[in-house]
Coordinates of C-alpha atoms and ligand atoms in Angstrom, one line a residue:
X1 CA -42.8 -56.2 -19.3
X2 CA -45.2 -55.5 -16.5
X3 CA -46.1 -52.1 -15.4
X4 CA -44.9 -50.7 -12.0
X5 CA -46.8 -48.7 -9.5
X6 CA -44.7 -45.8 -8.3
X7 CA -45.1 -43.1 -5.7
X8 CA -45.9 -40.0 -7.7
X9 CA -43.5 -37.8 -5.8
X10 CA -40.6 -40.1 -6.8
X11 CA -41.6 -39.7 -10.4
X12 CA -41.4 -35.9 -10.2
X13 CA -45.0 -34.8 -9.2
X14 CA -45.2 -32.0 -6.6
X15 CA -47.6 -33.9 -4.4
X16 CA -45.8 -34.1 -1.1
X17 CA -47.4 -32.6 2.0
X18 CA -45.1 -29.6 1.7
X19 CA -45.7 -29.2 -2.1
X20 CA -42.3 -30.5 -3.0
X21 CA -41.3 -33.4 -5.2
X22 CA -38.5 -35.8 -4.4
X23 CA -37.5 -37.0 -7.9
X24 CA -35.4 -40.1 -8.1
X25 CA -32.6 -40.0 -10.6
X26 CA -31.7 -43.5 -11.5
X27 CA -30.9 -45.3 -14.8
X28 CA -33.3 -48.2 -14.2
X29 CA -36.1 -45.8 -13.4
X30 CA -35.4 -43.8 -16.5
X31 CA -35.4 -47.0 -18.5
X32 CA -38.8 -48.0 -17.1
X33 CA -40.2 -44.5 -17.7
X34 CA -39.0 -44.5 -21.3
X35 CA -40.8 -47.8 -21.9
X36 CA -44.0 -46.4 -20.4
X37 CA -44.0 -48.8 -17.5
X38 CA -44.5 -46.4 -14.6
X39 CA -48.0 -45.8 -13.2
X40 CA -47.9 -42.9 -10.8
X41 CA -50.1 -42.7 -7.7
X42 CA -50.2 -40.4 -4.7
X43 CA -52.4 -42.1 -2.2
X44 CA -52.8 -39.1 0.1
X45 CA -54.0 -36.8 -2.7
X46 CA -56.2 -39.6 -4.2
X47 CA -57.6 -40.1 -0.7
X48 CA -58.8 -36.5 -0.7
X49 CA -56.0 -34.5 1.0
X50 CA -54.8 -31.3 -0.5
X51 CA -51.4 -30.0 -1.6
X52 CA -49.9 -28.6 0.6
X53 CA -51.3 -30.3 3.6
X54 CA -50.3 -30.7 7.2
X55 CA -47.6 -33.3 8.0
X56 CA -49.1 -36.5 9.3
X57 CA -47.7 -39.6 11.0
X58 CA -49.0 -42.9 12.2
X59 CA -49.5 -42.8 16.0
X60 CA -49.6 -46.1 17.9
X61 CA -48.1 -48.4 15.4
X62 CA -47.6 -48.9 11.7
X63 CA -49.7 -49.4 8.5
X64 CA -50.7 -52.9 9.5
X65 CA -51.9 -51.6 12.9
X66 CA -53.9 -48.8 11.1
X67 CA -55.7 -51.5 9.0
X68 CA -56.5 -53.4 12.2
X69 CA -57.9 -50.3 13.9
X70 CA -55.1 -50.3 16.5
X71 CA -53.3 -47.2 15.3
X72 CA -54.4 -43.9 13.7
X73 CA -52.9 -41.4 11.3
X74 CA -52.8 -38.0 13.0
X75 CA -51.6 -34.7 11.5
X76 CA -49.3 -32.3 13.3
X77 CA -52.3 -30.3 14.7
X78 CA -53.9 -33.4 16.1
X79 CA -56.6 -34.0 13.5
X80 CA -57.4 -37.7 12.8
X81 CA -56.8 -38.2 9.0
X82 CA -56.9 -42.0 9.0
X83 CA -59.9 -42.2 6.7
X84 CA -58.1 -40.2 4.0
X85 CA -55.1 -42.6 4.2
X86 CA -57.2 -45.7 4.0
X87 CA -59.2 -44.3 1.1
X88 CA -56.0 -43.4 -0.7
X89 CA -54.5 -46.9 -0.1
X90 CA -57.6 -48.5 -1.5
X91 CA -57.4 -46.3 -4.5
X92 CA -53.8 -47.3 -5.1
X93 CA -54.9 -50.9 -4.9
X94 CA -57.6 -50.3 -7.5
X95 CA -55.1 -48.7 -9.8
X96 CA -52.8 -51.7 -9.4
X97 CA -55.7 -54.0 -10.3
X98 CA -56.7 -51.9 -13.3
X99 CA -53.2 -52.2 -14.8
X100 CA -52.5 -55.8 -13.7
X101 CA -49.6 -54.5 -11.5
X102 CA -47.9 -56.8 -9.0
X103 CA -44.8 -54.7 -8.2
X104 CA -44.7 -51.3 -6.6
X105 CA -41.9 -48.9 -5.8
X106 CA -42.9 -46.5 -3.0
X107 CA -41.3 -43.7 -1.0
X108 CA -39.6 -44.7 2.2
X109 CA -40.6 -43.2 5.5
X110 CA -44.0 -41.9 4.4
X111 CA -47.1 -42.8 6.5
X112 CA -48.7 -43.9 3.3
X113 CA -45.8 -45.2 1.2
X114 CA -43.1 -46.2 3.7
X115 CA -41.8 -49.7 3.1
X116 CA -39.3 -50.5 5.8
X117 CA -39.4 -47.3 8.0
X118 CA -41.9 -44.7 9.1
X119 CA -41.8 -41.9 11.7
X120 CA -42.7 -42.7 15.2
X121 CA -45.7 -40.5 15.6
X122 CA -44.1 -37.8 17.7
X123 CA -43.1 -35.4 14.9
X124 CA -39.5 -35.4 16.2
X125 CA -37.9 -36.9 13.1
X126 CA -37.4 -40.2 14.7
X127 CA -37.7 -43.3 12.5
X128 CA -39.0 -46.7 13.5
X129 CA -39.2 -50.0 11.6
X130 CA -42.6 -50.4 9.9
X131 CA -44.5 -49.6 6.8
X132 CA -47.2 -47.1 5.8
X133 CA -50.9 -47.7 5.2
X134 CA -50.7 -48.0 1.4
X135 CA -47.8 -50.4 1.6
X136 CA -49.8 -52.6 4.0
X137 CA -52.8 -52.7 1.8
X138 CA -50.8 -53.5 -1.3
X139 CA -48.9 -56.3 0.5
X140 CA -52.1 -57.6 2.0
X141 CA -53.2 -58.1 -1.6
X142 CA -50.1 -59.9 -2.8
X143 CA -48.3 -57.0 -4.4
X144 CA -44.5 -56.9 -3.9
X145 CA -43.5 -53.5 -2.6
X146 CA -40.0 -52.1 -2.7
X147 CA -38.6 -48.8 -1.6
X148 CA -36.8 -46.3 -3.9
X149 CA -33.5 -47.9 -2.6
X150 CA -34.4 -51.3 -3.9
X151 CA -35.0 -50.8 -7.6
X152 CA -32.7 -53.7 -8.5
X153 CA -34.7 -56.1 -6.4
X154 CA -37.9 -54.8 -7.9
X155 CA -36.5 -55.4 -11.4
X156 CA -36.2 -59.1 -10.6
X157 CA -40.0 -59.4 -10.6
X158 CA -40.8 -57.6 -13.8
Ligands
SF4_1 FE1 -45.2 -39.3 -2.2 FE2 -46.7 -41.3 -1.2 FE3 -46.5 -39.1 0.1 FE4 -47.9 -39.1 -2.1 S1 -48.4 -40.2 -0.3 S2 -46.4 -37.6 -1.5 S3 -46.8 -40.5 -3.3 S4 -44.8 -40.5 -0.4

């Protein structure tokens, strides 16, 4: 079976901006893990951000807009952290290439890893449709990206 790129926080690593993990308990995921198929990546940490770090959101659009230069990733104190997010997304893509990966399972709502939803850039817990920066880069390069709620669909491509 092919390997699967997975958000490191879903796989139990304490890499979130607040230093927490959000481990996913799921039989399919445990099966993949047991077979050594999971390749963990945290784009934000790989892009150079620390743990913990300030919460950040995409302002002015979604991950695709960030790649076009039409939106930015801004932290809650107003610092522009876009370059870290792009660097992390490119790192995730390089890892996928190294392992011949074409399926990823990423954490919904993150400005990096969100697949179908992200926050609206106002830091008010409002979700909007759209993906994060890493999801956009992976999709742009032909990788199928699923959220943690879509493991069954991801399994169809392994
Ligand atoms: Fe998890 Fe992705 Fe955020 Fe890293 S960047 S903490 S892997 S959601």
